[in-house]
């Protein structure tokens, strides 16, 4: 197997959203990744980034959220363009795993009509609630005639332990991570927004944009136990410093 890390754009946001003790006047730019895992039984995509229309009209796509999260990039760095760089066709993706259905993680779902989408049952139900439209969720991202397989717990995609979807709620009710194990190599944990920055993992810092902060802390402690037991490598959801260092990790291929 190979893991391809792809940055589908960057988001400019106040640092204090993620690290509450930070000065409110400090802004940071966050990578918005998606990951392709090649497997003999079929390729797996983890998250699909934002919809490319956001680069044309951010407010039209995201409404008021575009003020808090400003997209940086253009259509040339969206998920389809990233896959094209590594000669991967959308109809060649067998599974898409959505860590959750927020605007920066599921905006490209519609481009994979042939895939089976592995999404938490709780997450899909939460996204469908009318009161949540515009609060990180937009039907234009996920509400398409796609094959959603609703998960209610851990799911071993190919039954061999190589790619396992694992619940990690808190940021959203149905947030999930992906554990990738390769023979004789270090396990990789794609953490989504369970620990978007290294401070959330190492120092148990809780960001401001979660559904349930207590559940976040429980999930991070669970994640730490997983990492320690397998000596795994955690890929944070939006850490710019780590993104710059990923080139040094021999089991991850980068595509920009």
mmCIF file of C-alpha atoms in Angstrom:
data_model
loop_
_atom_site.group_PDB
_atom_site.id
_atom_site.type_symbol
_atom_site.label_atom_id
_atom_site.label_comp_id
_atom_site.label_asym_id
_atom_site.label_seq_id
_atom_site.Cartn_x
_atom_site.Cartn_y
_atom_site.Cartn_z
ATOM 1 C CA UNK A 1 0.000 0.000 0.000
ATOM 2 C CA UNK A 2 0.894 3.632 -0.402
ATOM 3 C CA UNK A 3 -0.552 6.720 1.278
ATOM 4 C CA UNK A 4 -0.777 9.924 -0.738
ATOM 5 C CA UNK A 5 -1.290 13.117 1.262
ATOM 6 C CA UNK A 6 -2.976 15.842 -0.765
ATOM 7 C CA UNK A 7 -3.664 19.440 0.256
ATOM 8 C CA UNK A 8 -6.924 20.572 -1.354
ATOM 9 C CA UNK A 9 -6.540 24.200 -0.220
ATOM 10 C CA UNK A 10 -5.727 26.244 2.874
ATOM 11 C CA UNK A 11 -8.063 28.013 5.249
ATOM 12 C CA UNK A 12 -7.195 31.300 6.935
ATOM 13 C CA UNK A 13 -8.691 31.509 10.416
ATOM 14 C CA UNK A 14 -8.119 33.027 13.824
ATOM 15 C CA UNK A 15 -5.642 30.966 15.783
ATOM 16 C CA UNK A 16 -7.828 31.328 18.881
ATOM 17 C CA UNK A 17 -10.531 29.145 17.282
ATOM 18 C CA UNK A 18 -8.151 26.225 17.601
ATOM 19 C CA UNK A 19 -5.976 27.383 20.504
ATOM 20 C CA UNK A 20 -8.254 29.434 22.816
ATOM 21 C CA UNK A 21 -5.360 31.067 24.686
ATOM 22 C CA UNK A 22 -3.941 32.610 21.510
ATOM 23 C CA UNK A 23 -4.254 36.301 20.701
ATOM 24 C CA UNK A 24 -7.473 36.959 18.775
ATOM 25 C CA UNK A 25 -5.583 39.121 16.285
ATOM 26 C CA UNK A 26 -3.328 36.263 15.165
ATOM 27 C CA UNK A 27 -4.372 34.363 12.050
ATOM 28 C CA UNK A 28 -3.043 31.043 10.796
ATOM 29 C CA UNK A 29 -3.314 29.181 7.520
ATOM 30 C CA UNK A 30 -4.463 25.593 7.805
ATOM 31 C CA UNK A 31 -3.880 22.849 5.228
ATOM 32 C CA UNK A 32 -7.064 21.046 4.191
ATOM 33 C CA UNK A 33 -5.931 17.511 3.416
ATOM 34 C CA UNK A 34 -7.343 14.428 1.806
ATOM 35 C CA UNK A 35 -5.579 11.075 1.676
ATOM 36 C CA UNK A 36 -5.529 8.318 -0.898
ATOM 37 C CA UNK A 37 -4.602 4.829 0.280
ATOM 38 C CA UNK A 38 -3.844 2.365 -2.484
ATOM 39 C CA UNK A 39 -4.748 -1.243 -1.683
ATOM 40 C CA UNK A 40 -4.714 -4.453 -3.770
ATOM 41 C CA UNK A 41 -8.481 -4.794 -3.273
ATOM 42 C CA UNK A 42 -9.319 -1.210 -4.175
ATOM 43 C CA UNK A 43 -8.264 2.348 -3.398
ATOM 44 C CA UNK A 44 -9.628 4.218 -0.371
ATOM 45 C CA UNK A 45 -10.006 7.990 -0.109
ATOM 46 C CA UNK A 46 -10.121 9.668 3.299
ATOM 47 C CA UNK A 47 -12.106 12.931 3.040
ATOM 48 C CA UNK A 48 -12.759 14.933 -0.116
ATOM 49 C CA UNK A 49 -11.870 18.521 0.812
ATOM 50 C CA UNK A 50 -13.981 21.575 -0.085
ATOM 51 C CA UNK A 51 -16.090 21.939 -3.207
ATOM 52 C CA UNK A 52 -14.158 23.917 -5.867
ATOM 53 C CA UNK A 53 -17.016 26.422 -6.203
ATOM 54 C CA UNK A 54 -15.866 27.928 -2.916
ATOM 55 C CA UNK A 55 -12.937 29.502 -4.755
ATOM 56 C CA UNK A 56 -15.348 31.327 -7.054
ATOM 57 C CA UNK A 57 -17.841 32.454 -4.418
ATOM 58 C CA UNK A 58 -16.972 31.594 -0.821
ATOM 59 C CA UNK A 59 -19.984 33.369 0.680
ATOM 60 C CA UNK A 60 -22.339 31.791 -1.824
ATOM 61 C CA UNK A 61 -21.094 28.355 -0.847
ATOM 62 C CA UNK A 62 -20.450 28.728 2.888
ATOM 63 C CA UNK A 63 -22.434 31.788 3.911
ATOM 64 C CA UNK A 64 -21.210 33.451 7.099
ATOM 65 C CA UNK A 65 -18.655 30.698 7.744
ATOM 66 C CA UNK A 66 -16.590 32.189 4.926
ATOM 67 C CA UNK A 67 -15.804 35.090 7.280
ATOM 68 C CA UNK A 68 -14.313 32.804 9.902
ATOM 69 C CA UNK A 69 -12.706 30.394 7.448
ATOM 70 C CA UNK A 70 -11.332 32.077 4.343
ATOM 71 C CA UNK A 71 -10.382 29.636 1.561
ATOM 72 C CA UNK A 72 -7.011 30.192 -0.073
ATOM 73 C CA UNK A 73 -6.409 28.567 -3.428
ATOM 74 C CA UNK A 74 -8.229 27.947 -6.670
ATOM 75 C CA UNK A 75 -9.877 25.120 -8.581
ATOM 76 C CA UNK A 76 -6.490 23.731 -9.603
ATOM 77 C CA UNK A 77 -5.826 22.365 -6.107
ATOM 78 C CA UNK A 78 -9.167 20.667 -5.456
ATOM 79 C CA UNK A 79 -9.515 16.935 -4.899
ATOM 80 C CA UNK A 80 -9.989 16.053 -8.578
ATOM 81 C CA UNK A 81 -6.875 17.972 -9.606
ATOM 82 C CA UNK A 82 -4.882 16.360 -6.810
ATOM 83 C CA UNK A 83 -5.905 12.862 -7.856
ATOM 84 C CA UNK A 84 -5.104 13.643 -11.480
ATOM 85 C CA UNK A 85 -1.526 14.451 -10.467
ATOM 86 C CA UNK A 86 -1.050 10.877 -9.314
ATOM 87 C CA UNK A 87 -2.953 9.350 -12.252
ATOM 88 C CA UNK A 88 -5.949 8.331 -10.173
ATOM 89 C CA UNK A 89 -9.411 8.512 -11.736
ATOM 90 C CA UNK A 90 -12.483 9.268 -9.566
ATOM 91 C CA UNK A 91 -14.263 6.141 -10.762
ATOM 92 C CA UNK A 92 -11.287 4.092 -9.591
ATOM 93 C CA UNK A 93 -11.976 4.892 -5.932
ATOM 94 C CA UNK A 94 -13.712 1.941 -4.256
ATOM 95 C CA UNK A 95 -14.364 3.520 -0.847
ATOM 96 C CA UNK A 96 -14.543 7.074 0.458
ATOM 97 C CA UNK A 97 -14.277 7.478 4.219
ATOM 98 C CA UNK A 98 -15.678 10.759 5.525
ATOM 99 C CA UNK A 99 -14.122 11.623 8.875
ATOM 100 C CA UNK A 100 -17.216 13.823 9.216
ATOM 101 C CA UNK A 101 -19.458 15.836 6.917
ATOM 102 C CA UNK A 102 -18.206 19.372 7.520
ATOM 103 C CA UNK A 103 -17.708 21.724 4.573
ATOM 104 C CA UNK A 104 -13.929 21.241 4.387
ATOM 105 C CA UNK A 105 -14.059 17.447 4.573
ATOM 106 C CA UNK A 106 -17.006 16.405 2.403
ATOM 107 C CA UNK A 107 -17.286 19.117 -0.249
ATOM 108 C CA UNK A 108 -15.985 16.839 -2.977
ATOM 109 C CA UNK A 109 -18.255 13.878 -2.238
ATOM 110 C CA UNK A 110 -20.358 14.371 -5.349
ATOM 111 C CA UNK A 111 -17.369 13.628 -7.600
ATOM 112 C CA UNK A 112 -17.271 9.946 -6.574
ATOM 113 C CA UNK A 113 -20.633 8.456 -7.591
ATOM 114 C CA UNK A 114 -19.145 4.986 -8.112
ATOM 115 C CA UNK A 115 -17.679 4.742 -4.606
ATOM 116 C CA UNK A 116 -19.153 3.388 -1.401
ATOM 117 C CA UNK A 117 -19.087 6.086 1.276
ATOM 118 C CA UNK A 118 -18.306 4.955 4.808
ATOM 119 C CA UNK A 119 -19.873 7.481 7.160
ATOM 120 C CA UNK A 120 -21.034 7.259 10.749
ATOM 121 C CA UNK A 121 -24.769 6.716 11.159
ATOM 122 C CA UNK A 122 -24.784 9.371 13.912
ATOM 123 C CA UNK A 123 -22.951 11.820 11.671
ATOM 124 C CA UNK A 124 -25.334 11.464 8.760
ATOM 125 C CA UNK A 125 -28.356 11.826 11.034
ATOM 126 C CA UNK A 126 -26.864 14.949 12.627
ATOM 127 C CA UNK A 127 -26.062 16.514 9.256
ATOM 128 C CA UNK A 128 -29.658 15.968 8.155
ATOM 129 C CA UNK A 129 -31.101 18.049 10.978
ATOM 130 C CA UNK A 130 -32.454 21.318 9.500
ATOM 131 C CA UNK A 131 -31.054 23.388 12.384
ATOM 132 C CA UNK A 132 -27.503 22.274 11.520
ATOM 133 C CA UNK A 133 -27.566 23.562 7.947
ATOM 134 C CA UNK A 134 -24.947 26.310 7.718
ATOM 135 C CA UNK A 135 -23.326 25.291 11.010
ATOM 136 C CA UNK A 136 -20.478 23.453 9.389
ATOM 137 C CA UNK A 137 -22.856 21.307 7.346
ATOM 138 C CA UNK A 138 -24.195 22.095 3.884
ATOM 139 C CA UNK A 139 -26.480 19.743 1.984
ATOM 140 C CA UNK A 140 -24.813 20.889 -1.241
ATOM 141 C CA UNK A 141 -21.706 19.008 -0.059
ATOM 142 C CA UNK A 142 -23.102 15.627 0.935
ATOM 143 C CA UNK A 143 -26.772 15.360 -0.057
ATOM 144 C CA UNK A 144 -26.393 13.597 -3.410
ATOM 145 C CA UNK A 145 -27.508 10.186 -4.743
ATOM 146 C CA UNK A 146 -24.423 8.470 -3.341
ATOM 147 C CA UNK A 147 -24.016 5.035 -1.801
ATOM 148 C CA UNK A 148 -23.700 5.880 1.892
ATOM 149 C CA UNK A 149 -22.940 2.891 4.103
ATOM 150 C CA UNK A 150 -23.773 3.948 7.647
ATOM 151 C CA UNK A 151 -21.346 2.686 10.282
ATOM 152 C CA UNK A 152 -22.197 2.152 13.943
ATOM 153 C CA UNK A 153 -18.736 1.334 15.231
ATOM 154 C CA UNK A 154 -15.298 0.198 14.157
ATOM 155 C CA UNK A 155 -15.136 -1.112 10.597
ATOM 156 C CA UNK A 156 -12.293 -3.142 9.064
ATOM 157 C CA UNK A 157 -12.704 -2.271 5.388
ATOM 158 C CA UNK A 158 -10.993 -5.307 3.857
ATOM 159 C CA UNK A 159 -11.042 -7.614 6.845
ATOM 160 C CA UNK A 160 -7.268 -7.802 7.073
ATOM 161 C CA UNK A 161 -6.590 -5.030 9.598
ATOM 162 C CA UNK A 162 -4.850 -2.876 7.003
ATOM 163 C CA UNK A 163 -7.426 -0.045 6.822
ATOM 164 C CA UNK A 164 -9.741 0.337 9.797
ATOM 165 C CA UNK A 165 -12.341 3.053 10.392
ATOM 166 C CA UNK A 166 -12.543 3.875 14.103
ATOM 167 C CA UNK A 167 -15.084 6.099 15.899
ATOM 168 C CA UNK A 168 -13.558 9.176 17.524
ATOM 169 C CA UNK A 169 -16.504 11.452 18.398
ATOM 170 C CA UNK A 170 -16.464 14.863 20.003
ATOM 171 C CA UNK A 171 -15.661 17.333 17.275
ATOM 172 C CA UNK A 172 -18.924 16.085 15.756
ATOM 173 C CA UNK A 173 -21.238 13.319 17.016
ATOM 174 C CA UNK A 174 -20.061 10.842 14.395
ATOM 175 C CA UNK A 175 -16.463 11.845 13.803
ATOM 176 C CA UNK A 176 -14.187 8.951 12.839
ATOM 177 C CA UNK A 177 -10.522 8.366 12.102
ATOM 178 C CA UNK A 178 -8.673 5.949 9.830
ATOM 179 C CA UNK A 179 -5.933 3.562 10.963
ATOM 180 C CA UNK A 180 -3.628 2.320 8.207
ATOM 181 C CA UNK A 181 -1.305 -0.596 8.918
ATOM 182 C CA UNK A 182 1.362 -1.753 6.516
ATOM 183 C CA UNK A 183 3.462 -4.851 7.022
ATOM 184 C CA UNK A 184 6.751 -4.182 8.768
ATOM 185 C CA UNK A 185 6.086 -0.441 8.764
ATOM 186 C CA UNK A 186 4.810 2.026 11.311
ATOM 187 C CA UNK A 187 1.033 2.286 11.595
ATOM 188 C CA UNK A 188 -0.417 5.602 10.403
ATOM 189 C CA UNK A 189 -3.431 7.242 12.049
ATOM 190 C CA UNK A 190 -5.287 9.810 9.958
ATOM 191 C CA UNK A 191 -6.924 11.754 12.771
ATOM 192 C CA UNK A 192 -9.230 14.149 10.923
ATOM 193 C CA UNK A 193 -10.414 16.831 13.328
ATOM 194 C CA UNK A 194 -10.057 14.759 16.491
ATOM 195 C CA UNK A 195 -6.643 16.412 17.003
ATOM 196 C CA UNK A 196 -6.336 19.053 14.253
ATOM 197 C CA UNK A 197 -3.117 20.522 15.695
ATOM 198 C CA UNK A 198 -0.314 18.878 17.647
ATOM 199 C CA UNK A 199 -1.203 20.931 20.743
ATOM 200 C CA UNK A 200 -4.579 19.223 20.898
ATOM 201 C CA UNK A 201 -2.892 15.846 21.120
ATOM 202 C CA UNK A 202 0.182 16.566 23.233
ATOM 203 C CA UNK A 203 -1.261 19.113 25.657
ATOM 204 C CA UNK A 204 -4.966 18.140 25.631
ATOM 205 C CA UNK A 205 -5.910 21.596 24.418
ATOM 206 C CA UNK A 206 -9.572 21.773 23.363
ATOM 207 C CA UNK A 207 -10.525 23.971 20.411
ATOM 208 C CA UNK A 208 -13.614 26.195 20.282
ATOM 209 C CA UNK A 209 -15.360 24.482 17.389
ATOM 210 C CA UNK A 210 -16.491 21.159 18.851
ATOM 211 C CA UNK A 211 -19.872 19.552 19.420
ATOM 212 C CA UNK A 212 -18.923 18.038 22.812
ATOM 213 C CA UNK A 213 -15.711 19.119 24.554
ATOM 214 C CA UNK A 214 -15.841 16.396 27.204
ATOM 215 C CA UNK A 215 -16.190 13.776 24.528
ATOM 216 C CA UNK A 216 -13.257 15.352 22.690
ATOM 217 C CA UNK A 217 -11.019 14.821 25.731
ATOM 218 C CA UNK A 218 -12.179 11.215 26.083
ATOM 219 C CA UNK A 219 -11.425 10.588 22.418
ATOM 220 C CA UNK A 220 -7.975 12.182 22.575
ATOM 221 C CA UNK A 221 -7.050 10.003 25.556
ATOM 222 C CA UNK A 222 -8.306 6.966 23.643
ATOM 223 C CA UNK A 223 -6.208 8.043 20.678
ATOM 224 C CA UNK A 224 -3.117 8.424 22.864
ATOM 225 C CA UNK A 225 -3.601 4.880 24.135
ATOM 226 C CA UNK A 226 -3.910 3.601 20.562
ATOM 227 C CA UNK A 227 -0.755 5.403 19.517
ATOM 228 C CA UNK A 228 1.235 4.104 22.481
ATOM 229 C CA UNK A 229 0.102 0.504 21.978
ATOM 230 C CA UNK A 230 1.126 0.459 18.318
ATOM 231 C CA UNK A 231 3.831 3.140 18.304
ATOM 232 C CA UNK A 232 1.783 4.720 15.531
ATOM 233 C CA UNK A 233 2.344 7.980 13.702
ATOM 234 C CA UNK A 234 -0.486 10.521 14.022
ATOM 235 C CA UNK A 235 -1.273 12.785 11.088
ATOM 236 C CA UNK A 236 -3.073 15.852 12.398
ATOM 237 C CA UNK A 237 -6.018 17.258 10.512
ATOM 238 C CA UNK A 238 -4.843 20.831 9.956
ATOM 239 C CA UNK A 239 -1.310 21.268 11.275
ATOM 240 C CA UNK A 240 0.771 23.412 8.914
ATOM 241 C CA UNK A 241 4.046 22.642 10.677
ATOM 242 C CA UNK A 242 3.513 18.904 10.478
ATOM 243 C CA UNK A 243 2.388 19.173 6.871
ATOM 244 C CA UNK A 244 5.765 20.706 6.016
ATOM 245 C CA UNK A 245 7.506 17.822 7.791
ATOM 246 C CA UNK A 246 5.525 14.964 6.227
ATOM 247 C CA UNK A 247 8.053 14.685 3.426
ATOM 248 C CA UNK A 248 10.412 13.146 5.964
ATOM 249 C CA UNK A 249 8.026 10.294 6.748
ATOM 250 C CA UNK A 250 8.984 7.424 4.481
ATOM 251 C CA UNK A 251 5.533 5.789 4.348
ATOM 252 C CA UNK A 252 3.657 8.862 3.128
ATOM 253 C CA UNK A 253 3.813 10.232 -0.394
ATOM 254 C CA UNK A 254 3.037 13.910 -0.925
ATOM 255 C CA UNK A 255 1.096 15.355 -3.813
ATOM 256 C CA UNK A 256 0.593 19.126 -4.023
#
